[in-house]
């Protein structure tokens, strides 16, 4: 089943509302993703949910971040900075949260173990099934533009789920990100192809994504803030203030009549099929849906990758493909496919 899209643009209030998103738990959804602007309350509300589930229901939780360094930042000052906003809110003010040590990264609430802080990049160090985990919270799962990915993050994410909560069908996976990259590999893994604001549901993957529009109240507050003033009208405005994905590619809705032109592989063993329109000077880059077909049309740009079914393509082929990209003659199935294709023609690992 393909994703279901429900348009939604009627956001109100100074901070994001997540009740509708979380209501899909009763419909079998277990992965809840929110993509929205900085300062909109995404992280706060998911942190509060995790803490409340522990305080009132004894539901333990995992805080997941990309790297060990990112986890260490959370653990600084015993985690007080990370939990300060939540623990000073409403019914939680009489409770106390802290993180015990950088090494073991154990979250304590009222001096009782509430959960752990774990790095996605070192999932293999945390093998074991955590039967008492109610929530797994993955904050900032889409990296900032200037940050390099470390390893295959989709594989790391899947392995983290496998090694921590595989036997707990009731665990919620809570994920947040700022609006930066439609080509994210984890979004691709979960079957999401985002186009505009609203809800995206994939029942097969038990996942729902809310791409949140800014409310008028939030917009007004943002514009009056110092950060809103200094970034207004700059290249940072769309991703930081207007909550729009950066989009520098051409995404097609439907391929025209075409023939397969070639299949190209990158260092991560991912492949893109390139099709040429039958009558127009247009090419379509698509996911390689069958890795065992068209052996005679599969190419690599590194001698070390050559096999019986993958043939070496010389620099002239690469230059031709790069010229197609520069001339904007290639349309892409998704931003993710575009990122894979760029890694292929630039002969590098995909960031």
mmCIF file of C-alpha atoms in Angstrom:
data_model
loop_
_atom_site.group_PDB
_atom_site.id
_atom_site.type_symbol
_atom_site.label_atom_id
_atom_site.label_comp_id
_atom_site.label_asym_id
_atom_site.label_seq_id
_atom_site.Cartn_x
_atom_site.Cartn_y
_atom_site.Cartn_z
ATOM 1 C CA UNK A 1 0.000 0.000 0.000
ATOM 2 C CA UNK A 2 1.321 3.426 -0.920
ATOM 3 C CA UNK A 3 1.322 6.307 1.499
ATOM 4 C CA UNK A 4 -1.963 8.077 2.216
ATOM 5 C CA UNK A 5 -1.800 11.866 2.122
ATOM 6 C CA UNK A 6 -4.181 14.052 4.129
ATOM 7 C CA UNK A 7 -3.715 17.788 3.410
ATOM 8 C CA UNK A 8 -3.706 19.976 6.499
ATOM 9 C CA UNK A 9 -2.910 23.674 6.755
ATOM 10 C CA UNK A 10 -5.133 24.947 9.593
ATOM 11 C CA UNK A 11 -2.556 25.011 12.377
ATOM 12 C CA UNK A 12 -3.407 27.291 15.300
ATOM 13 C CA UNK A 13 -1.714 28.242 18.545
ATOM 14 C CA UNK A 14 1.794 29.362 19.350
ATOM 15 C CA UNK A 15 3.071 25.776 19.615
ATOM 16 C CA UNK A 16 2.458 22.613 17.617
ATOM 17 C CA UNK A 17 -0.432 20.303 18.499
ATOM 18 C CA UNK A 18 0.197 16.547 18.373
ATOM 19 C CA UNK A 19 -3.026 15.004 19.715
ATOM 20 C CA UNK A 20 -4.359 14.097 16.268
ATOM 21 C CA UNK A 21 -1.036 12.540 15.270
ATOM 22 C CA UNK A 22 -0.834 10.416 18.416
ATOM 23 C CA UNK A 23 -4.464 9.293 18.085
ATOM 24 C CA UNK A 24 -3.337 6.961 15.277
ATOM 25 C CA UNK A 25 -1.825 4.681 17.924
ATOM 26 C CA UNK A 26 -5.300 3.166 18.327
ATOM 27 C CA UNK A 27 -5.243 2.387 14.572
ATOM 28 C CA UNK A 28 -2.060 0.343 14.824
ATOM 29 C CA UNK A 29 0.482 3.085 14.076
ATOM 30 C CA UNK A 30 3.697 2.813 16.098
ATOM 31 C CA UNK A 31 6.095 5.284 14.413
ATOM 32 C CA UNK A 32 5.187 8.961 14.831
ATOM 33 C CA UNK A 33 7.223 11.567 12.930
ATOM 34 C CA UNK A 34 6.958 15.347 13.151
ATOM 35 C CA UNK A 35 8.779 17.673 10.777
ATOM 36 C CA UNK A 36 8.421 21.355 11.511
ATOM 37 C CA UNK A 37 10.140 24.634 12.230
ATOM 38 C CA UNK A 38 12.615 25.207 15.033
ATOM 39 C CA UNK A 39 11.070 26.445 18.263
ATOM 40 C CA UNK A 40 7.613 25.052 17.446
ATOM 41 C CA UNK A 41 7.574 22.712 20.460
ATOM 42 C CA UNK A 42 8.176 19.354 18.736
ATOM 43 C CA UNK A 43 10.993 18.170 20.992
ATOM 44 C CA UNK A 44 9.404 19.559 24.147
ATOM 45 C CA UNK A 45 6.107 17.755 23.604
ATOM 46 C CA UNK A 46 7.700 14.391 22.854
ATOM 47 C CA UNK A 47 10.069 14.746 25.829
ATOM 48 C CA UNK A 48 7.105 15.591 28.051
ATOM 49 C CA UNK A 49 5.215 12.551 26.751
ATOM 50 C CA UNK A 50 8.176 10.285 27.582
ATOM 51 C CA UNK A 51 8.562 11.697 31.088
ATOM 52 C CA UNK A 52 4.823 11.607 31.864
ATOM 53 C CA UNK A 53 4.562 8.002 30.688
ATOM 54 C CA UNK A 54 7.296 7.087 33.156
ATOM 55 C CA UNK A 55 6.062 9.170 36.101
ATOM 56 C CA UNK A 56 2.431 8.120 35.827
ATOM 57 C CA UNK A 57 2.575 4.747 34.008
ATOM 58 C CA UNK A 58 6.117 3.457 34.695
ATOM 59 C CA UNK A 59 6.800 3.437 30.947
ATOM 60 C CA UNK A 60 10.561 3.588 30.360
ATOM 61 C CA UNK A 61 12.077 5.357 27.349
ATOM 62 C CA UNK A 62 15.157 5.634 25.145
ATOM 63 C CA UNK A 63 16.513 8.947 23.853
ATOM 64 C CA UNK A 64 18.243 8.320 20.527
ATOM 65 C CA UNK A 65 20.637 10.718 18.812
ATOM 66 C CA UNK A 66 22.833 10.408 15.719
ATOM 67 C CA UNK A 67 26.263 10.169 17.306
ATOM 68 C CA UNK A 68 28.111 9.573 20.564
ATOM 69 C CA UNK A 69 29.054 13.277 20.638
ATOM 70 C CA UNK A 70 25.387 14.289 20.356
ATOM 71 C CA UNK A 71 24.549 11.950 23.252
ATOM 72 C CA UNK A 72 27.365 13.433 25.326
ATOM 73 C CA UNK A 73 25.867 16.911 24.802
ATOM 74 C CA UNK A 74 22.548 15.699 26.225
ATOM 75 C CA UNK A 75 24.353 14.176 29.214
ATOM 76 C CA UNK A 76 26.248 17.356 30.114
ATOM 77 C CA UNK A 77 25.485 18.734 33.587
ATOM 78 C CA UNK A 78 23.733 15.449 34.397
ATOM 79 C CA UNK A 79 21.159 16.155 31.706
ATOM 80 C CA UNK A 80 19.586 19.074 33.556
ATOM 81 C CA UNK A 81 19.632 21.313 30.475
ATOM 82 C CA UNK A 82 17.924 18.631 28.378
ATOM 83 C CA UNK A 83 15.118 18.045 30.899
ATOM 84 C CA UNK A 84 14.818 21.526 32.431
ATOM 85 C CA UNK A 85 11.903 22.790 30.307
ATOM 86 C CA UNK A 86 9.885 19.601 30.799
ATOM 87 C CA UNK A 87 10.443 19.197 34.549
ATOM 88 C CA UNK A 88 9.342 22.779 35.221
ATOM 89 C CA UNK A 89 6.001 22.215 33.494
ATOM 90 C CA UNK A 90 2.656 21.602 35.223
ATOM 91 C CA UNK A 91 2.252 18.322 37.095
ATOM 92 C CA UNK A 92 5.938 17.444 36.645
ATOM 93 C CA UNK A 93 7.371 20.296 38.751
ATOM 94 C CA UNK A 94 7.639 18.156 41.896
ATOM 95 C CA UNK A 95 9.664 15.486 40.083
ATOM 96 C CA UNK A 96 13.395 15.524 39.325
ATOM 97 C CA UNK A 97 15.181 14.151 36.252
ATOM 98 C CA UNK A 98 18.878 13.646 35.644
ATOM 99 C CA UNK A 99 21.245 11.502 33.572
ATOM 100 C CA UNK A 100 23.735 9.395 35.496
ATOM 101 C CA UNK A 101 27.166 9.744 33.941
ATOM 102 C CA UNK A 102 28.444 10.091 30.387
ATOM 103 C CA UNK A 103 29.562 6.459 30.275
ATOM 104 C CA UNK A 104 26.386 4.544 31.060
ATOM 105 C CA UNK A 105 23.951 7.331 30.049
ATOM 106 C CA UNK A 106 21.197 6.115 32.371
ATOM 107 C CA UNK A 107 18.228 8.483 32.744
ATOM 108 C CA UNK A 108 17.013 8.793 36.340
ATOM 109 C CA UNK A 109 13.706 10.317 37.416
ATOM 110 C CA UNK A 110 13.120 10.591 41.159
ATOM 111 C CA UNK A 111 16.279 8.467 41.589
ATOM 112 C CA UNK A 112 14.738 5.572 39.643
ATOM 113 C CA UNK A 113 15.921 4.272 36.269
ATOM 114 C CA UNK A 114 13.676 5.756 33.584
ATOM 115 C CA UNK A 115 15.660 4.887 30.463
ATOM 116 C CA UNK A 116 18.854 5.352 28.459
ATOM 117 C CA UNK A 117 20.497 7.766 26.035
ATOM 118 C CA UNK A 118 21.819 5.893 22.979
ATOM 119 C CA UNK A 119 23.744 6.866 19.824
ATOM 120 C CA UNK A 120 22.379 5.634 16.492
ATOM 121 C CA UNK A 121 25.910 5.245 15.129
ATOM 122 C CA UNK A 122 26.831 2.736 17.866
ATOM 123 C CA UNK A 123 23.635 0.669 18.016
ATOM 124 C CA UNK A 124 25.662 -2.562 18.080
ATOM 125 C CA UNK A 125 26.894 -1.750 21.588
ATOM 126 C CA UNK A 126 23.378 -1.898 22.978
ATOM 127 C CA UNK A 127 22.202 -5.330 21.890
ATOM 128 C CA UNK A 128 19.461 -6.744 24.040
ATOM 129 C CA UNK A 129 15.719 -6.494 24.291
ATOM 130 C CA UNK A 130 14.304 -3.713 26.446
ATOM 131 C CA UNK A 131 10.929 -5.139 27.451
ATOM 132 C CA UNK A 132 9.928 -2.142 29.563
ATOM 133 C CA UNK A 133 10.453 0.529 26.894
ATOM 134 C CA UNK A 134 7.260 2.453 26.135
ATOM 135 C CA UNK A 135 8.802 5.203 23.982
ATOM 136 C CA UNK A 136 11.887 5.492 21.788
ATOM 137 C CA UNK A 137 12.531 9.171 21.025
ATOM 138 C CA UNK A 138 14.792 9.991 18.058
ATOM 139 C CA UNK A 139 15.336 13.754 18.019
ATOM 140 C CA UNK A 140 16.786 15.549 14.958
ATOM 141 C CA UNK A 141 16.803 12.428 12.786
ATOM 142 C CA UNK A 142 17.415 14.597 9.703
ATOM 143 C CA UNK A 143 20.914 16.045 9.951
ATOM 144 C CA UNK A 144 21.658 19.687 9.332
ATOM 145 C CA UNK A 145 23.001 20.584 5.900
ATOM 146 C CA UNK A 146 26.541 21.107 7.211
ATOM 147 C CA UNK A 147 26.601 17.803 9.107
ATOM 148 C CA UNK A 148 27.953 14.684 7.437
ATOM 149 C CA UNK A 149 26.106 11.413 7.832
ATOM 150 C CA UNK A 150 28.107 8.581 9.367
ATOM 151 C CA UNK A 151 27.392 5.231 7.784
ATOM 152 C CA UNK A 152 24.107 4.031 6.344
ATOM 153 C CA UNK A 153 21.603 5.688 8.667
ATOM 154 C CA UNK A 154 18.598 3.739 7.399
ATOM 155 C CA UNK A 155 20.411 0.505 8.235
ATOM 156 C CA UNK A 156 21.506 1.907 11.611
ATOM 157 C CA UNK A 157 17.926 2.928 12.381
ATOM 158 C CA UNK A 158 16.501 -0.478 11.440
ATOM 159 C CA UNK A 159 19.193 -2.233 13.486
ATOM 160 C CA UNK A 160 18.519 -0.008 16.483
ATOM 161 C CA UNK A 161 14.846 -0.993 16.399
ATOM 162 C CA UNK A 162 15.847 -4.644 16.003
ATOM 163 C CA UNK A 163 18.338 -4.656 18.867
ATOM 164 C CA UNK A 164 16.285 -2.728 21.418
ATOM 165 C CA UNK A 165 12.508 -3.128 20.996
ATOM 166 C CA UNK A 166 11.951 -5.908 18.473
ATOM 167 C CA UNK A 167 9.733 -7.958 20.798
ATOM 168 C CA UNK A 168 7.687 -5.100 22.184
ATOM 169 C CA UNK A 169 4.892 -4.427 19.668
ATOM 170 C CA UNK A 170 3.424 -1.621 21.765
ATOM 171 C CA UNK A 171 6.487 0.650 21.877
ATOM 172 C CA UNK A 172 6.074 4.052 20.253
ATOM 173 C CA UNK A 173 8.872 5.445 18.111
ATOM 174 C CA UNK A 174 8.783 9.256 18.271
ATOM 175 C CA UNK A 175 10.850 11.217 15.750
ATOM 176 C CA UNK A 176 11.406 14.917 15.085
ATOM 177 C CA UNK A 177 13.283 17.001 12.524
ATOM 178 C CA UNK A 178 13.501 20.467 11.086
ATOM 179 C CA UNK A 179 12.406 20.853 7.461
ATOM 180 C CA UNK A 180 15.629 20.307 5.550
ATOM 181 C CA UNK A 181 15.885 17.245 3.328
ATOM 182 C CA UNK A 182 13.208 15.330 1.422
ATOM 183 C CA UNK A 183 15.891 12.880 0.344
ATOM 184 C CA UNK A 184 16.497 11.499 3.824
ATOM 185 C CA UNK A 185 17.244 7.771 3.772
ATOM 186 C CA UNK A 186 15.103 7.013 6.835
ATOM 187 C CA UNK A 187 12.077 8.653 5.183
ATOM 188 C CA UNK A 188 12.778 6.503 2.134
ATOM 189 C CA UNK A 189 12.951 3.391 4.326
ATOM 190 C CA UNK A 190 9.537 4.205 5.790
ATOM 191 C CA UNK A 191 8.025 4.820 2.353
ATOM 192 C CA UNK A 192 7.399 8.557 2.624
ATOM 193 C CA UNK A 193 7.630 10.929 -0.336
ATOM 194 C CA UNK A 194 6.776 14.365 1.026
ATOM 195 C CA UNK A 195 5.301 17.048 -1.189
ATOM 196 C CA UNK A 196 3.348 19.513 0.957
ATOM 197 C CA UNK A 197 2.069 20.175 4.460
ATOM 198 C CA UNK A 198 -0.173 17.561 6.029
ATOM 199 C CA UNK A 199 -0.273 13.989 7.286
ATOM 200 C CA UNK A 200 1.361 11.072 5.487
ATOM 201 C CA UNK A 201 0.338 7.584 6.630
ATOM 202 C CA UNK A 202 1.882 4.251 5.689
ATOM 203 C CA UNK A 203 -0.065 1.495 7.432
ATOM 204 C CA UNK A 204 2.236 -1.219 6.109
ATOM 205 C CA UNK A 205 5.180 0.391 7.907
ATOM 206 C CA UNK A 206 2.991 1.351 10.902
ATOM 207 C CA UNK A 207 4.196 4.925 10.429
ATOM 208 C CA UNK A 208 2.641 8.372 10.269
ATOM 209 C CA UNK A 209 4.408 11.645 9.430
ATOM 210 C CA UNK A 210 3.109 15.124 10.156
ATOM 211 C CA UNK A 211 4.737 17.821 8.027
ATOM 212 C CA UNK A 212 3.546 20.766 10.091
ATOM 213 C CA UNK A 213 2.707 24.206 8.712
ATOM 214 C CA UNK A 214 3.515 27.204 10.871
ATOM 215 C CA UNK A 215 0.513 28.680 12.654
ATOM 216 C CA UNK A 216 -0.181 32.433 12.290
ATOM 217 C CA UNK A 217 0.625 32.885 15.995
ATOM 218 C CA UNK A 218 3.963 31.098 15.656
ATOM 219 C CA UNK A 219 4.811 33.059 12.485
ATOM 220 C CA UNK A 220 4.151 36.378 14.209
ATOM 221 C CA UNK A 221 6.257 35.407 17.203
ATOM 222 C CA UNK A 222 9.071 34.142 14.963
ATOM 223 C CA UNK A 223 9.160 37.306 12.856
ATOM 224 C CA UNK A 224 9.516 39.457 15.953
ATOM 225 C CA UNK A 225 12.319 37.349 17.427
ATOM 226 C CA UNK A 226 15.954 38.318 16.902
ATOM 227 C CA UNK A 227 16.700 35.139 14.917
ATOM 228 C CA UNK A 228 13.694 35.782 12.689
ATOM 229 C CA UNK A 229 14.845 39.329 12.031
ATOM 230 C CA UNK A 230 18.436 38.455 11.088
ATOM 231 C CA UNK A 231 17.488 35.494 8.847
ATOM 232 C CA UNK A 232 14.510 37.108 7.078
ATOM 233 C CA UNK A 233 15.103 37.307 3.327
ATOM 234 C CA UNK A 234 18.290 35.223 3.496
ATOM 235 C CA UNK A 235 19.047 31.683 2.317
ATOM 236 C CA UNK A 236 18.213 30.470 5.854
ATOM 237 C CA UNK A 237 14.706 31.904 5.812
ATOM 238 C CA UNK A 238 12.868 28.990 4.191
ATOM 239 C CA UNK A 239 14.266 26.182 6.337
ATOM 240 C CA UNK A 240 14.432 28.092 9.648
ATOM 241 C CA UNK A 241 11.410 30.407 9.502
ATOM 242 C CA UNK A 242 9.099 29.450 6.648
ATOM 243 C CA UNK A 243 9.390 25.717 7.345
ATOM 244 C CA UNK A 244 9.964 24.678 3.739
ATOM 245 C CA UNK A 245 12.181 21.923 2.433
ATOM 246 C CA UNK A 246 15.157 23.062 0.442
ATOM 247 C CA UNK A 247 14.492 21.807 -3.073
ATOM 248 C CA UNK A 248 17.113 22.014 -5.794
ATOM 249 C CA UNK A 249 15.933 19.162 -7.993
ATOM 250 C CA UNK A 250 13.211 18.283 -10.460
ATOM 251 C CA UNK A 251 10.771 15.662 -9.178
ATOM 252 C CA UNK A 252 8.432 14.009 -11.675
ATOM 253 C CA UNK A 253 4.901 12.848 -10.912
ATOM 254 C CA UNK A 254 4.673 10.397 -13.819
ATOM 255 C CA UNK A 255 7.178 9.149 -16.403
ATOM 256 C CA UNK A 256 6.466 9.742 -20.042
ATOM 257 C CA UNK A 257 6.999 6.990 -22.657
ATOM 258 C CA UNK A 258 10.625 5.946 -22.302
ATOM 259 C CA UNK A 259 13.272 3.254 -22.679
ATOM 260 C CA UNK A 260 15.859 2.168 -20.135
ATOM 261 C CA UNK A 261 19.186 3.925 -20.729
ATOM 262 C CA UNK A 262 21.412 2.432 -18.044
ATOM 263 C CA UNK A 263 21.652 1.349 -14.412
ATOM 264 C CA UNK A 264 24.360 2.950 -12.280
ATOM 265 C CA UNK A 265 25.702 1.841 -8.874
ATOM 266 C CA UNK A 266 27.345 3.798 -6.048
ATOM 267 C CA UNK A 267 29.758 2.757 -3.278
ATOM 268 C CA UNK A 268 26.887 1.848 -0.924
ATOM 269 C CA UNK A 269 25.549 -0.790 -3.322
ATOM 270 C CA UNK A 270 22.580 1.392 -4.228
ATOM 271 C CA UNK A 271 21.547 1.700 -7.859
ATOM 272 C CA UNK A 272 19.562 4.125 -9.983
ATOM 273 C CA UNK A 273 17.865 3.296 -13.256
ATOM 274 C CA UNK A 274 18.038 6.005 -15.884
ATOM 275 C CA UNK A 275 15.346 6.098 -18.563
ATOM 276 C CA UNK A 276 15.258 8.263 -21.710
ATOM 277 C CA UNK A 277 12.041 9.728 -23.068
ATOM 278 C CA UNK A 278 11.170 8.245 -26.467
ATOM 279 C CA UNK A 279 10.748 11.595 -28.233
ATOM 280 C CA UNK A 280 12.041 14.333 -25.899
ATOM 281 C CA UNK A 281 15.484 15.135 -24.551
ATOM 282 C CA UNK A 282 14.417 14.211 -21.018
ATOM 283 C CA UNK A 283 15.723 11.505 -18.692
ATOM 284 C CA UNK A 284 14.105 9.925 -15.643
ATOM 285 C CA UNK A 285 16.095 8.677 -12.632
ATOM 286 C CA UNK A 286 14.262 5.944 -10.713
ATOM 287 C CA UNK A 287 14.791 3.354 -8.007
ATOM 288 C CA UNK A 288 16.288 0.063 -9.196
ATOM 289 C CA UNK A 289 13.316 -2.185 -8.461
ATOM 290 C CA UNK A 290 14.936 -5.473 -9.551
ATOM 291 C CA UNK A 291 18.688 -5.824 -8.875
ATOM 292 C CA UNK A 292 18.817 -9.110 -10.825
ATOM 293 C CA UNK A 293 17.662 -7.752 -14.174
ATOM 294 C CA UNK A 294 19.470 -5.999 -17.046
ATOM 295 C CA UNK A 295 22.923 -7.318 -16.098
ATOM 296 C CA UNK A 296 24.321 -6.048 -19.396
ATOM 297 C CA UNK A 297 23.240 -2.459 -18.585
ATOM 298 C CA UNK A 298 24.734 -2.097 -15.093
ATOM 299 C CA UNK A 299 27.685 0.261 -14.692
ATOM 300 C CA UNK A 300 30.121 1.466 -12.037
ATOM 301 C CA UNK A 301 32.718 4.238 -12.104
ATOM 302 C CA UNK A 302 35.355 2.504 -9.995
ATOM 303 C CA UNK A 303 37.436 -0.495 -11.090
ATOM 304 C CA UNK A 304 37.159 -2.058 -7.631
ATOM 305 C CA UNK A 305 33.397 -2.385 -8.046
ATOM 306 C CA UNK A 306 33.529 -4.274 -11.341
ATOM 307 C CA UNK A 307 31.924 -7.743 -11.240
ATOM 308 C CA UNK A 308 30.517 -10.174 -13.776
ATOM 309 C CA UNK A 309 27.314 -8.155 -13.915
ATOM 310 C CA UNK A 310 28.695 -4.650 -13.293
ATOM 311 C CA UNK A 311 30.725 -3.076 -16.032
ATOM 312 C CA UNK A 312 33.178 -0.219 -15.890
ATOM 313 C CA UNK A 313 31.976 3.065 -17.398
ATOM 314 C CA UNK A 314 34.741 5.456 -18.390
ATOM 315 C CA UNK A 315 35.025 9.153 -17.589
ATOM 316 C CA UNK A 316 33.233 10.151 -20.798
ATOM 317 C CA UNK A 317 30.058 8.456 -19.575
ATOM 318 C CA UNK A 318 30.360 10.194 -16.220
ATOM 319 C CA UNK A 319 30.940 13.566 -17.888
ATOM 320 C CA UNK A 320 27.885 13.017 -20.108
ATOM 321 C CA UNK A 321 25.693 12.317 -17.064
ATOM 322 C CA UNK A 322 27.110 15.335 -15.253
ATOM 323 C CA UNK A 323 26.253 17.513 -18.259
ATOM 324 C CA UNK A 324 22.682 16.183 -18.184
ATOM 325 C CA UNK A 325 22.436 17.180 -14.530
ATOM 326 C CA UNK A 326 23.904 20.637 -15.177
ATOM 327 C CA UNK A 327 21.444 21.175 -18.026
ATOM 328 C CA UNK A 328 18.552 20.016 -15.787
ATOM 329 C CA UNK A 329 17.553 17.350 -18.276
ATOM 330 C CA UNK A 330 17.110 14.680 -15.596
ATOM 331 C CA UNK A 331 13.919 14.385 -13.562
ATOM 332 C CA UNK A 332 13.918 12.338 -10.360
ATOM 333 C CA UNK A 333 11.481 9.950 -8.751
ATOM 334 C CA UNK A 334 12.245 11.498 -5.340
ATOM 335 C CA UNK A 335 14.802 13.649 -3.573
ATOM 336 C CA UNK A 336 16.308 10.465 -2.154
ATOM 337 C CA UNK A 337 16.889 9.044 -5.649
ATOM 338 C CA UNK A 338 18.412 12.378 -6.609
ATOM 339 C CA UNK A 339 20.881 12.150 -3.697
ATOM 340 C CA UNK A 340 21.835 8.592 -4.680
ATOM 341 C CA UNK A 341 22.348 9.612 -8.313
ATOM 342 C CA UNK A 342 24.558 12.534 -7.250
ATOM 343 C CA UNK A 343 26.707 10.169 -5.198
ATOM 344 C CA UNK A 344 27.081 7.954 -8.275
ATOM 345 C CA UNK A 345 28.176 10.584 -10.772
ATOM 346 C CA UNK A 346 30.463 12.253 -8.224
ATOM 347 C CA UNK A 347 32.038 8.891 -7.395
ATOM 348 C CA UNK A 348 31.687 9.295 -3.635
ATOM 349 C CA UNK A 349 29.768 7.870 -0.715
ATOM 350 C CA UNK A 350 26.320 9.350 -0.262
ATOM 351 C CA UNK A 351 26.109 11.851 2.613
#
